[in-house]
mmCIF file of C-alpha atoms and ligand atoms in Angstrom:
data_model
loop_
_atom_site.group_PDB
_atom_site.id
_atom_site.type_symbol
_atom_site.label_atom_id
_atom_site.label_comp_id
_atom_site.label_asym_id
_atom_site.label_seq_id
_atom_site.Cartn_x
_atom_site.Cartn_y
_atom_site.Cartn_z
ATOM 1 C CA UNK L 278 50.108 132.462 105.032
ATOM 2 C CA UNK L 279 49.242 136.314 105.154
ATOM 3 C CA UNK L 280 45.216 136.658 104.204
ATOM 4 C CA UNK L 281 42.903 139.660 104.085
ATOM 5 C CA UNK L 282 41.012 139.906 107.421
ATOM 6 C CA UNK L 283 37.862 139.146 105.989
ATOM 7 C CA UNK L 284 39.148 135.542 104.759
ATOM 8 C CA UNK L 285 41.017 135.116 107.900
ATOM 9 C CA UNK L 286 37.376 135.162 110.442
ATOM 10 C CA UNK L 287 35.792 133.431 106.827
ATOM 11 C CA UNK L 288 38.593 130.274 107.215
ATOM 12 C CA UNK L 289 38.546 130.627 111.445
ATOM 13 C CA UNK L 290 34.663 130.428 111.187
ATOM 14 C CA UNK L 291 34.403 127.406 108.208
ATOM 15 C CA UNK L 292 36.809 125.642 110.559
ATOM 16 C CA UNK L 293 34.947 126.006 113.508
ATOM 17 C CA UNK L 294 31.533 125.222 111.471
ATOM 18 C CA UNK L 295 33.273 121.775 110.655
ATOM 19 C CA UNK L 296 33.995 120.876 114.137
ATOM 20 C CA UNK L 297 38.052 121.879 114.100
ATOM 21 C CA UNK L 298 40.474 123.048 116.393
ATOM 22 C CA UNK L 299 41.741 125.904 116.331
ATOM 23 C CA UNK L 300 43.394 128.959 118.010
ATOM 24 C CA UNK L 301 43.134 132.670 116.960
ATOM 25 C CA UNK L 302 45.082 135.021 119.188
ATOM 26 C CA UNK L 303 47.046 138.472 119.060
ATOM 27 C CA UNK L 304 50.051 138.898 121.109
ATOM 28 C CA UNK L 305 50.616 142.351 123.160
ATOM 29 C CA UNK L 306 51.133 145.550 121.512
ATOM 30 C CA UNK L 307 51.133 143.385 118.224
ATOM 31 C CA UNK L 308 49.308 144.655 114.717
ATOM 32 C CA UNK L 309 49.297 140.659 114.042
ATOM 33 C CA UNK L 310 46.578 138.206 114.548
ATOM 34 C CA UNK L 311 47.386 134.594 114.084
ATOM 35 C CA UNK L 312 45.760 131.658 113.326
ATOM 36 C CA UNK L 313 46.201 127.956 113.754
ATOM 37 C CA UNK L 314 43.784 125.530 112.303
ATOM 38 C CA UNK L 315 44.488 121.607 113.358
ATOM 39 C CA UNK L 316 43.875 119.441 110.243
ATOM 40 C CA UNK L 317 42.217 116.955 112.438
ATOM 41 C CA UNK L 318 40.360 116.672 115.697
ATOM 42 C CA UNK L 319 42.150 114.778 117.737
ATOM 43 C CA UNK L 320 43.461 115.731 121.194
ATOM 44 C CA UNK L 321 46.909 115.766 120.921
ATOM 45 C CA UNK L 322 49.118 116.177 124.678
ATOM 46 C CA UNK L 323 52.460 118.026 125.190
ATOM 47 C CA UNK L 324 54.748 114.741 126.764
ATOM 48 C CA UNK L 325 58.096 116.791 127.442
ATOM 49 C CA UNK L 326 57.687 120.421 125.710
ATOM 50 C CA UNK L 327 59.867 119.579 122.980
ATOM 51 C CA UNK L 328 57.258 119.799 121.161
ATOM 52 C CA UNK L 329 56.225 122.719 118.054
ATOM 53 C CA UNK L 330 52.768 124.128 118.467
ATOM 54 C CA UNK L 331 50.441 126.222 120.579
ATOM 55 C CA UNK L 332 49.805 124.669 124.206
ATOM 56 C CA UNK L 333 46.769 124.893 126.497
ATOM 57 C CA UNK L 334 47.533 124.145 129.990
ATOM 58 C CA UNK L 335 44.929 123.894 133.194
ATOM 59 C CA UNK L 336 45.465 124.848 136.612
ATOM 60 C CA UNK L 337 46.551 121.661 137.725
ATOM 61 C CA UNK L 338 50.184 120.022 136.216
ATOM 62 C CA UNK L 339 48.284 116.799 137.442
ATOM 63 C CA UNK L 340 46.074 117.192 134.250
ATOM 64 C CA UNK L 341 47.693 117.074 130.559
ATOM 65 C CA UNK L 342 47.967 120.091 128.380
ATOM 66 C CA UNK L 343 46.608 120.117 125.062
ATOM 67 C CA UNK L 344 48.499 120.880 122.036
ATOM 68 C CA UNK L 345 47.777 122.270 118.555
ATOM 69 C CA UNK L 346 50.639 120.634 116.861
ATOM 70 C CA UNK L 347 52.477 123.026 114.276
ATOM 71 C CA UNK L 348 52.766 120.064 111.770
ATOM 72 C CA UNK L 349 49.204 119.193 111.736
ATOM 73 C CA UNK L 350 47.754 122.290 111.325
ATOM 74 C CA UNK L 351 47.881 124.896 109.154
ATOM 75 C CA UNK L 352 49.094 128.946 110.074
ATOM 76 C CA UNK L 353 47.630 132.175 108.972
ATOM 77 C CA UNK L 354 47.703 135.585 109.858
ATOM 78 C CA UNK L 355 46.653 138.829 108.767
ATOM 79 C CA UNK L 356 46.582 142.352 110.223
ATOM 80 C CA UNK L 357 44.757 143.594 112.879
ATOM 81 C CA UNK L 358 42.268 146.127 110.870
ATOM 82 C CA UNK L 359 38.935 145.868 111.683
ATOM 83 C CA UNK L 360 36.511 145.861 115.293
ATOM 84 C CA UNK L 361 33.307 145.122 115.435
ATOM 85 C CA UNK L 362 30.134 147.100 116.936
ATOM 86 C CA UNK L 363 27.742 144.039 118.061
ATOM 87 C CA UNK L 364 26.956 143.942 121.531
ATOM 88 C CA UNK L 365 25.428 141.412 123.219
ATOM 89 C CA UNK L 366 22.523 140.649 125.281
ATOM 90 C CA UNK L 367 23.517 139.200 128.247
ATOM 91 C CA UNK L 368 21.471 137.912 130.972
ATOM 92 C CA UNK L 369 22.811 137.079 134.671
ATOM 93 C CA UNK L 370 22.030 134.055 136.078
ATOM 94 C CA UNK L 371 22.657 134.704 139.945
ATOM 95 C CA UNK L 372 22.702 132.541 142.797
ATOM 96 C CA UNK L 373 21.306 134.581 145.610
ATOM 97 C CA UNK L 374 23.745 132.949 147.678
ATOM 98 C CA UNK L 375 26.895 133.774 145.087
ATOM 99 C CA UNK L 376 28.284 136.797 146.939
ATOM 100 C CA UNK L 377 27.690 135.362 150.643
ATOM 101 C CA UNK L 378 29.715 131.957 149.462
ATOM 102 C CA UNK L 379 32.696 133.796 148.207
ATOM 103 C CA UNK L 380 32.693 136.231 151.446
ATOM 104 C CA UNK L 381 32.395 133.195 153.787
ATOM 105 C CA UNK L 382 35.094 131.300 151.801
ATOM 106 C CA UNK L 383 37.343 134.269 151.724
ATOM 107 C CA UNK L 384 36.869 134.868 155.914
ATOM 108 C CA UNK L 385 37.889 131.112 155.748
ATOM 109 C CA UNK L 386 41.042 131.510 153.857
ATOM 110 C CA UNK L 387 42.367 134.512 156.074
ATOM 111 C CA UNK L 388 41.681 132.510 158.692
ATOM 112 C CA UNK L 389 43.360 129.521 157.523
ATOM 113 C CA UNK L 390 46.091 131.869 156.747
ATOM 114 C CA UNK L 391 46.221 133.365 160.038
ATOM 115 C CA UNK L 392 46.274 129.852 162.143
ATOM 116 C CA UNK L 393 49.121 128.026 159.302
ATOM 117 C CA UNK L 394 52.322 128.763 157.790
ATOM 118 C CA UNK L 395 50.527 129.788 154.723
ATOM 119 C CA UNK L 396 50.799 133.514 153.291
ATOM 120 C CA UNK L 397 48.923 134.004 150.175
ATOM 121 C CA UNK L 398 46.037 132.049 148.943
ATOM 122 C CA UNK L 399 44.182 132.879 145.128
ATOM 123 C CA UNK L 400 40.782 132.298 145.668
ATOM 124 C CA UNK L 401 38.572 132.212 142.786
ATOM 125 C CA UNK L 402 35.018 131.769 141.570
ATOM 126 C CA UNK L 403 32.777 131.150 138.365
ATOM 127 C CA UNK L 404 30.197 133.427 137.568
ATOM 128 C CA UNK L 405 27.845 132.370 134.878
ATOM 129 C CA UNK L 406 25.269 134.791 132.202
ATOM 130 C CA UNK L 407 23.461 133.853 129.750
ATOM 131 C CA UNK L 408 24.182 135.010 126.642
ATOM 132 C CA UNK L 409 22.110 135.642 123.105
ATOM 133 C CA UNK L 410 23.818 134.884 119.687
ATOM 134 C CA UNK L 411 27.335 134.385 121.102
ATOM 135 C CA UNK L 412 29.483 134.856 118.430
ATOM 136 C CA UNK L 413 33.587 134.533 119.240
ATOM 137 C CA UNK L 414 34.389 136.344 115.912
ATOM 138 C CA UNK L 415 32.895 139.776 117.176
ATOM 139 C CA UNK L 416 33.874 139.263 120.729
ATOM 140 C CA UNK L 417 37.618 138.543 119.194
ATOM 141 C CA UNK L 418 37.906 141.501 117.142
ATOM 142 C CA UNK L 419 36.261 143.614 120.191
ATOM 143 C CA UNK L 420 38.715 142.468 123.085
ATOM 144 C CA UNK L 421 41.703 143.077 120.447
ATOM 145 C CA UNK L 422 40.395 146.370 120.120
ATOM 146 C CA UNK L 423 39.941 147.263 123.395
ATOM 147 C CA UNK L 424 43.051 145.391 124.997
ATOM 148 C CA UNK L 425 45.861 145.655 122.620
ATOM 149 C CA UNK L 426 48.426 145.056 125.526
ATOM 150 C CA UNK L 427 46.881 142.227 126.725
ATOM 151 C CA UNK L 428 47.272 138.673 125.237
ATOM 152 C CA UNK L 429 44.030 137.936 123.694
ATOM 153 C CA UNK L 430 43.021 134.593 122.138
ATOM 154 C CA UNK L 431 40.102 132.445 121.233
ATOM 155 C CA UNK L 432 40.681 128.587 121.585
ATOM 156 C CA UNK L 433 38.389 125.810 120.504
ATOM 157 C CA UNK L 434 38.887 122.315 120.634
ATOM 158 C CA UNK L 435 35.384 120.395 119.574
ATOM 159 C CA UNK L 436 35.889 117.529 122.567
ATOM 160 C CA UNK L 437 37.327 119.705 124.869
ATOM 161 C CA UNK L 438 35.277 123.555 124.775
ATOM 162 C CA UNK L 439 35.564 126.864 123.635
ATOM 163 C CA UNK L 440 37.816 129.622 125.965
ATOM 164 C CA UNK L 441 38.083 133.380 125.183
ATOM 165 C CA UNK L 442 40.145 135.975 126.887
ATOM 166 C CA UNK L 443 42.742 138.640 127.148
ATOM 167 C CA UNK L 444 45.161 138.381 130.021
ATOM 168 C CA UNK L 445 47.435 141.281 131.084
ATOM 169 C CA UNK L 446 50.237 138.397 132.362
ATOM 170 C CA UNK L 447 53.077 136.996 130.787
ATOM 171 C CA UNK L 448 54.322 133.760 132.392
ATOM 172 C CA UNK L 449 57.294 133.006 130.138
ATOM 173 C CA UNK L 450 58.657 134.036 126.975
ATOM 174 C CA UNK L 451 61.976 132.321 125.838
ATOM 175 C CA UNK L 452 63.911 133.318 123.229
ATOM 176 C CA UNK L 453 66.651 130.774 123.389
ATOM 177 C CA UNK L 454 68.547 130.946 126.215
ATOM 178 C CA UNK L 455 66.892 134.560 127.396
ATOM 179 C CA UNK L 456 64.232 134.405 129.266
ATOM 180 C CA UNK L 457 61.430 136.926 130.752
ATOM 181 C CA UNK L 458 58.532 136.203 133.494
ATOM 182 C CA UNK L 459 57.060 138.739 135.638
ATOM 183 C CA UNK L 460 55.551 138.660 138.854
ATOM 184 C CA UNK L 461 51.710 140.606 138.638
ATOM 185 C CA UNK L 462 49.590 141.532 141.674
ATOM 186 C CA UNK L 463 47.608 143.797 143.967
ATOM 187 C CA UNK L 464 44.622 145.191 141.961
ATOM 188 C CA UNK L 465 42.738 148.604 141.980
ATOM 189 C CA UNK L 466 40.372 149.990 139.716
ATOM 190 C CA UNK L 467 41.964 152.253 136.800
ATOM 191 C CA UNK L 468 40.359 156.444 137.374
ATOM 192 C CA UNK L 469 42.398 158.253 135.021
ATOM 193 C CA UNK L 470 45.858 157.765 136.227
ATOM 194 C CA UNK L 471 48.057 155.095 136.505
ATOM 195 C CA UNK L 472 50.144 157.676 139.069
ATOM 196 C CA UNK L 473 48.525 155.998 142.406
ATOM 197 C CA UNK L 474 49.029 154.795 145.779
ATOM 198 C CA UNK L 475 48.863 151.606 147.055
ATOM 199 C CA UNK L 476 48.206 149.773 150.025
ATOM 200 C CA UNK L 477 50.662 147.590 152.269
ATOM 201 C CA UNK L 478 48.233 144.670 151.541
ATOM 202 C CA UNK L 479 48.676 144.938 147.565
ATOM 203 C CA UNK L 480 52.303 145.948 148.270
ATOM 204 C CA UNK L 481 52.770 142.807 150.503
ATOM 205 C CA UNK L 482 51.409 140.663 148.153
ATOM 206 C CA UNK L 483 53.068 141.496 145.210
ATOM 207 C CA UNK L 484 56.196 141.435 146.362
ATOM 208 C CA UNK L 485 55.822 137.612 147.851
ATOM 209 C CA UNK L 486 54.918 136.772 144.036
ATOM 210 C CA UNK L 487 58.541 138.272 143.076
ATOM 211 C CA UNK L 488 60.501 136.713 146.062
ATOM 212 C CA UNK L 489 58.737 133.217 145.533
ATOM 213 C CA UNK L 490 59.637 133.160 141.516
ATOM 214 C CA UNK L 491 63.074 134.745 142.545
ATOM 215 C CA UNK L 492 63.678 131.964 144.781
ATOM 216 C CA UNK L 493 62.083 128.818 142.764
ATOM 217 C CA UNK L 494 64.065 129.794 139.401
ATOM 218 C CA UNK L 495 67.605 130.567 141.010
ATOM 219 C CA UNK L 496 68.499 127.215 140.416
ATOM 220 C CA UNK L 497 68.195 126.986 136.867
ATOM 221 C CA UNK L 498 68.777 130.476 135.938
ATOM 222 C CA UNK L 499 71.908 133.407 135.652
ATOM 223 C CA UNK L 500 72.031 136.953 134.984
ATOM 224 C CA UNK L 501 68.590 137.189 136.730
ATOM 225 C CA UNK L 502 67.593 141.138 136.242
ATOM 226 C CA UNK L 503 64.659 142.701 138.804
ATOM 227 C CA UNK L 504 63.205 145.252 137.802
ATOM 228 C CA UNK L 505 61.645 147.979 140.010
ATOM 229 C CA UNK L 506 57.915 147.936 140.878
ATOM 230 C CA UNK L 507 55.855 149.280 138.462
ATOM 231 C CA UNK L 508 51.750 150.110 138.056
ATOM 232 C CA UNK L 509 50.490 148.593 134.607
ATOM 233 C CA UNK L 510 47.065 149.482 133.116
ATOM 234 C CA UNK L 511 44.659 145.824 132.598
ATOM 235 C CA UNK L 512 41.411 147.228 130.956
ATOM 236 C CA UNK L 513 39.916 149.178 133.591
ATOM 237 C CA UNK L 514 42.255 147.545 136.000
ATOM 238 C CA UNK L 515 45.541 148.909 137.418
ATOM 239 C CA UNK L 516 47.914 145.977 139.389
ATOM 240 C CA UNK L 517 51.445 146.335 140.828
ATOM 241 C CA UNK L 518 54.088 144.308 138.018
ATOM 242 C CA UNK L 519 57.695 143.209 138.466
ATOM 243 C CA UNK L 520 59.784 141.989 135.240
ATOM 244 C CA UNK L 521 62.015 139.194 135.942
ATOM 245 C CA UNK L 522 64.674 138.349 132.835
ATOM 246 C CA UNK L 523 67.704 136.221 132.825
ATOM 247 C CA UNK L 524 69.226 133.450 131.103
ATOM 248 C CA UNK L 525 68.268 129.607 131.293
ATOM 249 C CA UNK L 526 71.112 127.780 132.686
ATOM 250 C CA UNK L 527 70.743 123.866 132.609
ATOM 251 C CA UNK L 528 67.357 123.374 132.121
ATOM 252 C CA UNK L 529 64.367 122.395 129.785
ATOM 253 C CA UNK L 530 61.721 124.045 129.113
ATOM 254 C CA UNK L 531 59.508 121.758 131.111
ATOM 255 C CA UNK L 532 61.525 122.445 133.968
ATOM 256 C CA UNK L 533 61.472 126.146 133.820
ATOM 257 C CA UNK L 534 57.766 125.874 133.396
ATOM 258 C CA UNK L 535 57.405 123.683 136.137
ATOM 259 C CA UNK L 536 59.403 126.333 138.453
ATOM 260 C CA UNK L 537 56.988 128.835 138.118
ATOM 261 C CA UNK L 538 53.650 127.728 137.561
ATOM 262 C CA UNK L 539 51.618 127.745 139.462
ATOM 263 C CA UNK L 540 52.937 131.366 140.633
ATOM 264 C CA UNK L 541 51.621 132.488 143.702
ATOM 265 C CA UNK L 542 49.277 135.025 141.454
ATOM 266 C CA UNK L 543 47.462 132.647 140.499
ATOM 267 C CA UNK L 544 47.840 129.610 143.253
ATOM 268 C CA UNK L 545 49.355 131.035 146.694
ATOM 269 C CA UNK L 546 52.543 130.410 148.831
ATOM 270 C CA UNK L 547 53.626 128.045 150.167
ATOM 271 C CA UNK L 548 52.354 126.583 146.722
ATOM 272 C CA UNK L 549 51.583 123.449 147.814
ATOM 273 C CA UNK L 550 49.747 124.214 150.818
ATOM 274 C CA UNK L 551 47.609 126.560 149.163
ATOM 275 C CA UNK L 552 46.918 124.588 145.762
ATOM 276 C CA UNK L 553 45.250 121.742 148.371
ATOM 277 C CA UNK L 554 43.394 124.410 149.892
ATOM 278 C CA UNK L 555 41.929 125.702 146.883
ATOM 279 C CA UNK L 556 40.802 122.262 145.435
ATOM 280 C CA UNK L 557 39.500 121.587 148.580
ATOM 281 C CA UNK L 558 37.434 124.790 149.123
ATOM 282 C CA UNK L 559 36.758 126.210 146.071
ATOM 283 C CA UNK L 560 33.978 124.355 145.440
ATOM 284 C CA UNK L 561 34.647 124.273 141.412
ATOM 285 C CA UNK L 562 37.107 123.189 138.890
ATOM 286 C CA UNK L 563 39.169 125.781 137.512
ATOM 287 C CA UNK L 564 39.691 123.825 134.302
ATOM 288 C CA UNK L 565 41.816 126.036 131.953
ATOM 289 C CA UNK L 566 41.654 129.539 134.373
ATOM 290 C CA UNK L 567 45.099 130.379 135.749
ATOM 291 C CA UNK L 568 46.741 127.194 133.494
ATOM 292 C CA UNK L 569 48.885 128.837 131.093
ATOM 293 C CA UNK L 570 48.404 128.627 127.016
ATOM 294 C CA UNK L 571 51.075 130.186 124.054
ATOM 295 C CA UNK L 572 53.656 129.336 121.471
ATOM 296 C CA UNK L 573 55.500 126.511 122.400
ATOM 297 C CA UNK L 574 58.994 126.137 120.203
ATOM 298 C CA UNK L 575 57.831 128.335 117.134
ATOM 299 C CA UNK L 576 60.131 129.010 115.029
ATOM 300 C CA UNK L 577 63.728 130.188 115.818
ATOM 301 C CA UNK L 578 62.651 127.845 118.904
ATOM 302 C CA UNK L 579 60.652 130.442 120.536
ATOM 303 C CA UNK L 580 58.477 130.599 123.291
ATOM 304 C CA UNK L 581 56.010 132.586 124.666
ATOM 305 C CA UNK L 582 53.275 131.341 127.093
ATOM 306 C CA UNK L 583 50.538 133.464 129.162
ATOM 307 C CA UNK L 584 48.587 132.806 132.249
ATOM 308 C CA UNK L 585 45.307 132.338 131.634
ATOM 309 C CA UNK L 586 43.213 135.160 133.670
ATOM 310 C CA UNK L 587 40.179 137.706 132.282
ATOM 311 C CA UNK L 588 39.017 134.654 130.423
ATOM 312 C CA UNK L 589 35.874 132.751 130.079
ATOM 313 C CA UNK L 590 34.151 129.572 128.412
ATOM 314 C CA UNK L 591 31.307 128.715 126.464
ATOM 315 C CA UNK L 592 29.894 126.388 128.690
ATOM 316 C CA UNK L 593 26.335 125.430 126.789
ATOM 317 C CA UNK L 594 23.396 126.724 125.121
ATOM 318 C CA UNK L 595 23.766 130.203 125.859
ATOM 319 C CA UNK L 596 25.741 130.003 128.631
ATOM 320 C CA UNK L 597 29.217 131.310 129.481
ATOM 321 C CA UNK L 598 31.446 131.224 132.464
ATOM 322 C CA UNK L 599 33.499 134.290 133.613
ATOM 323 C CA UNK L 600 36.368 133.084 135.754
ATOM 324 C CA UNK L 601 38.011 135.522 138.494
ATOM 325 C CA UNK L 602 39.430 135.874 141.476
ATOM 326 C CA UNK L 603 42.212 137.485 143.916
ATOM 327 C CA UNK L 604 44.788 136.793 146.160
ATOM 328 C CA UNK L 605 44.061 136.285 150.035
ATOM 329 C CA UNK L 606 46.304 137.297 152.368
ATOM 330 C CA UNK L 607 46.235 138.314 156.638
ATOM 331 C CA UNK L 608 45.264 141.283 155.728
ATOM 332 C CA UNK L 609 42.400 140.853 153.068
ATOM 333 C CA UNK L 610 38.904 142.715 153.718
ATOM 334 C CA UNK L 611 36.051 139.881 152.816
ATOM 335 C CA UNK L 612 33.985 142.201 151.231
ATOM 336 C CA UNK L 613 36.611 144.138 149.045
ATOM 337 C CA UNK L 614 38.190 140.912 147.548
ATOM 338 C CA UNK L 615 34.408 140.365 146.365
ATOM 339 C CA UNK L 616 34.103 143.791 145.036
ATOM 340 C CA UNK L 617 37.519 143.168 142.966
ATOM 341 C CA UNK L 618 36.015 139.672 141.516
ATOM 342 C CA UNK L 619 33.293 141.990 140.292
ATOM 343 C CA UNK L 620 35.169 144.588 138.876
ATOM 344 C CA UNK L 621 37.557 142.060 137.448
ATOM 345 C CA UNK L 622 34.406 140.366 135.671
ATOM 346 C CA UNK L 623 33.977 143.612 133.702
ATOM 347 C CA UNK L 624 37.176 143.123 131.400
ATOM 348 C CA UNK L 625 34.971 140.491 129.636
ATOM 349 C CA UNK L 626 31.655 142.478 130.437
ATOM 350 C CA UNK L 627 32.502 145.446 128.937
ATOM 351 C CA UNK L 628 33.443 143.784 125.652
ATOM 352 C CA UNK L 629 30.215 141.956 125.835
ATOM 353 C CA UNK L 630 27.959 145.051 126.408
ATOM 354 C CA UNK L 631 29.887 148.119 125.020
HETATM 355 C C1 ISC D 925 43.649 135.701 139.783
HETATM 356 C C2 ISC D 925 43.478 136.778 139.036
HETATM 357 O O1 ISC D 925 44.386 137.826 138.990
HETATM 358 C C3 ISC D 925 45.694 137.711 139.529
HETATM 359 C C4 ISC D 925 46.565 138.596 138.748
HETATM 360 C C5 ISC D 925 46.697 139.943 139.063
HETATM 361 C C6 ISC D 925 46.197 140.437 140.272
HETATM 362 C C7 ISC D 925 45.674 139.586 141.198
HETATM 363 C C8 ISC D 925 45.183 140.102 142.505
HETATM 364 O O2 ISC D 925 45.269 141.319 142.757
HETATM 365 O O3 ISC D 925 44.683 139.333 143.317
HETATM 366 C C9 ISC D 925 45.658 138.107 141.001
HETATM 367 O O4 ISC D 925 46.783 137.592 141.663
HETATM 368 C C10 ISC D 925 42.308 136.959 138.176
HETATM 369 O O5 ISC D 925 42.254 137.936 137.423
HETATM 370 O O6 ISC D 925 41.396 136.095 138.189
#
């Protein structure tokens, strides 16, 4: 149902008042924003994907994704008119030892990398703020603004939390039998031009994301069409992008899914090898950041699922976590992949503050 934006945040917030799920999002270069309010608040799983509704996947396929089932909610949309000025105050709440942990873990990883098979491992970390009358309507309407080629969402589930964010990467979109993925990497901060150079290291390790989702989906796809490398504005980010189409051959959707996440942009390569290494070291659970979340068999059985990056939860009272991080390889400078966390921190920052 098409509403007037002022009675689509008016429903979104009544819901939310009332203890609901729901999900609010706006796809990329879209003048839509979407709605789906669950009826009831139970925590409903995805068994096999053949299900209709909007998924929210963690990290680890070990742990169920959550589903806001299309028949027990209700849809509504409206256009994307209005932004909002409130800024926030925010407050950090550092750890003195916050930056030396993630160096030391990230001089651990290369050398891990540099005595194993492994290649590429995504290390990550939480940084927390405190925050003063958080309110996910204005943030919404602010990250839309500001990001409109970014997925951007705001997802609540009363037993399971509240997750905002706007992520720059598609992990698939299905439209029957045609499918699209990309592989997204290598990260520099955005100066006016998207005309720039890049490093071997950022070159190197996007193009390992490419071969690796190359390789894992060649079974189960045709037609596959690589495109050339390309830069791609993220906020005030710039990374190195790859679009991968095709066509489906033989498979369900769960098994597509389950041949590319995790990619190695969000987990490492080999996969498994790294994904141990993370949950060993990281020191953290990554919950919902770099899971996936989308349309899952909309309508004209569409699809169209995102990986979950620039995002963050409302932990608490006042408190939210920002969730970053960046992919390790041989080559990584310690003190440069903590510089990028930082910078990668401001996509929710800015909206925050600005
Ligand atoms: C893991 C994240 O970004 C990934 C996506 C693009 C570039 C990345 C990088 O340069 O390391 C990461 O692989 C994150 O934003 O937390």
């Amino acid at each position: 149902m098409k509403v007037s934006s002022e009675s689509f945040y008016n429903k979104v917030l009544e819901h939310f008042n009332t203890k609901l799920p729901f999900v609010i999002y706006n796809k990329p270069n879209s003048n839509r924003i979407s709605g789906l309010l669950q009826k009831n608040d139970d925590v409903y799983n995805t068994v096999n994907y053949k299900e209709s509704g909007f998924i929210f996947a963690p990290f680890d396929v070990e742990k169920e994704a959550i589903l806001i089932p299309l028949n027990h909610s209700e849809s509504i949309e409206c256009y994307k008119e209005v932004t909002s000025k409130n800024v926030f105050s925010i407050k950090n709440i550092s750890y003195h030892s916050e930056k030396e942990n993630h160096i030391h873990l990230v001089e651990k990883t290369i050398n891990e990398i540099k005595n194993s098979e492994i290649k590429k491992i995504v290390i990550s970390r939480k940084k927390e703020v405190l925050i003063e009358d958080f309110d996910f309507v204005s943030i919404f309407k602010k990250l839309v603004y500001k990001y409109p080629q970014a997925f951007c969402y705001v997802w609540y589930h009363p037993k399971v939390g509240l997750w905002v964010g706007a992520t720059p990467e598609t992990l698939l979109t299905l439209n029957n039998k045609e499918f699209e993925t990309m592989a997204l990497a290598g990260t520099q901060k955005y100066e006016g031009s998207i005309n720039v150079l890049w490093g071997e290291k950022e070159k190197e390790e996007q193009a390992l994301v490419t071969s690796s989702i190359i390789e894992n989906i060649k079974p189960i796809a045709s037609a596959i069409d690589v495109s050339e490398v390309q830069t791609v504005k993220a906020g005030s980010l710039l990374h190195l992008k790859t679009a991968i189409k095709g066509q489906i051959e033989n498979a369900s959707i769960k098994d597509f899914v389950s041949s590319l996440h995790p990619t190695p942009a969000v987990c490492g390569l080999p996969m498994k090898a790294a994904k141990d290494f993370i949950i060993k070291n990281e020191g953290y659970n990554r919950e919902f950041y770099t899971g996936f979340l989308g349309a899952l068999n909309f309508e004209n059985e569409k699809t169209e699922l995102f990986v979950n990056l620039r995002c963050m939860q409302y932990v608490e009272n006042k408190k939210l976590a920002l969730y970053v991080g960046g992919g390790i390889t041989k080559d990584s400078n310690a003190t440069l992949e903590w510089d990028e966390t930082e910078n990668k921190t401001k996509t929710m920052l800015d909206v925050l503050t600005k």
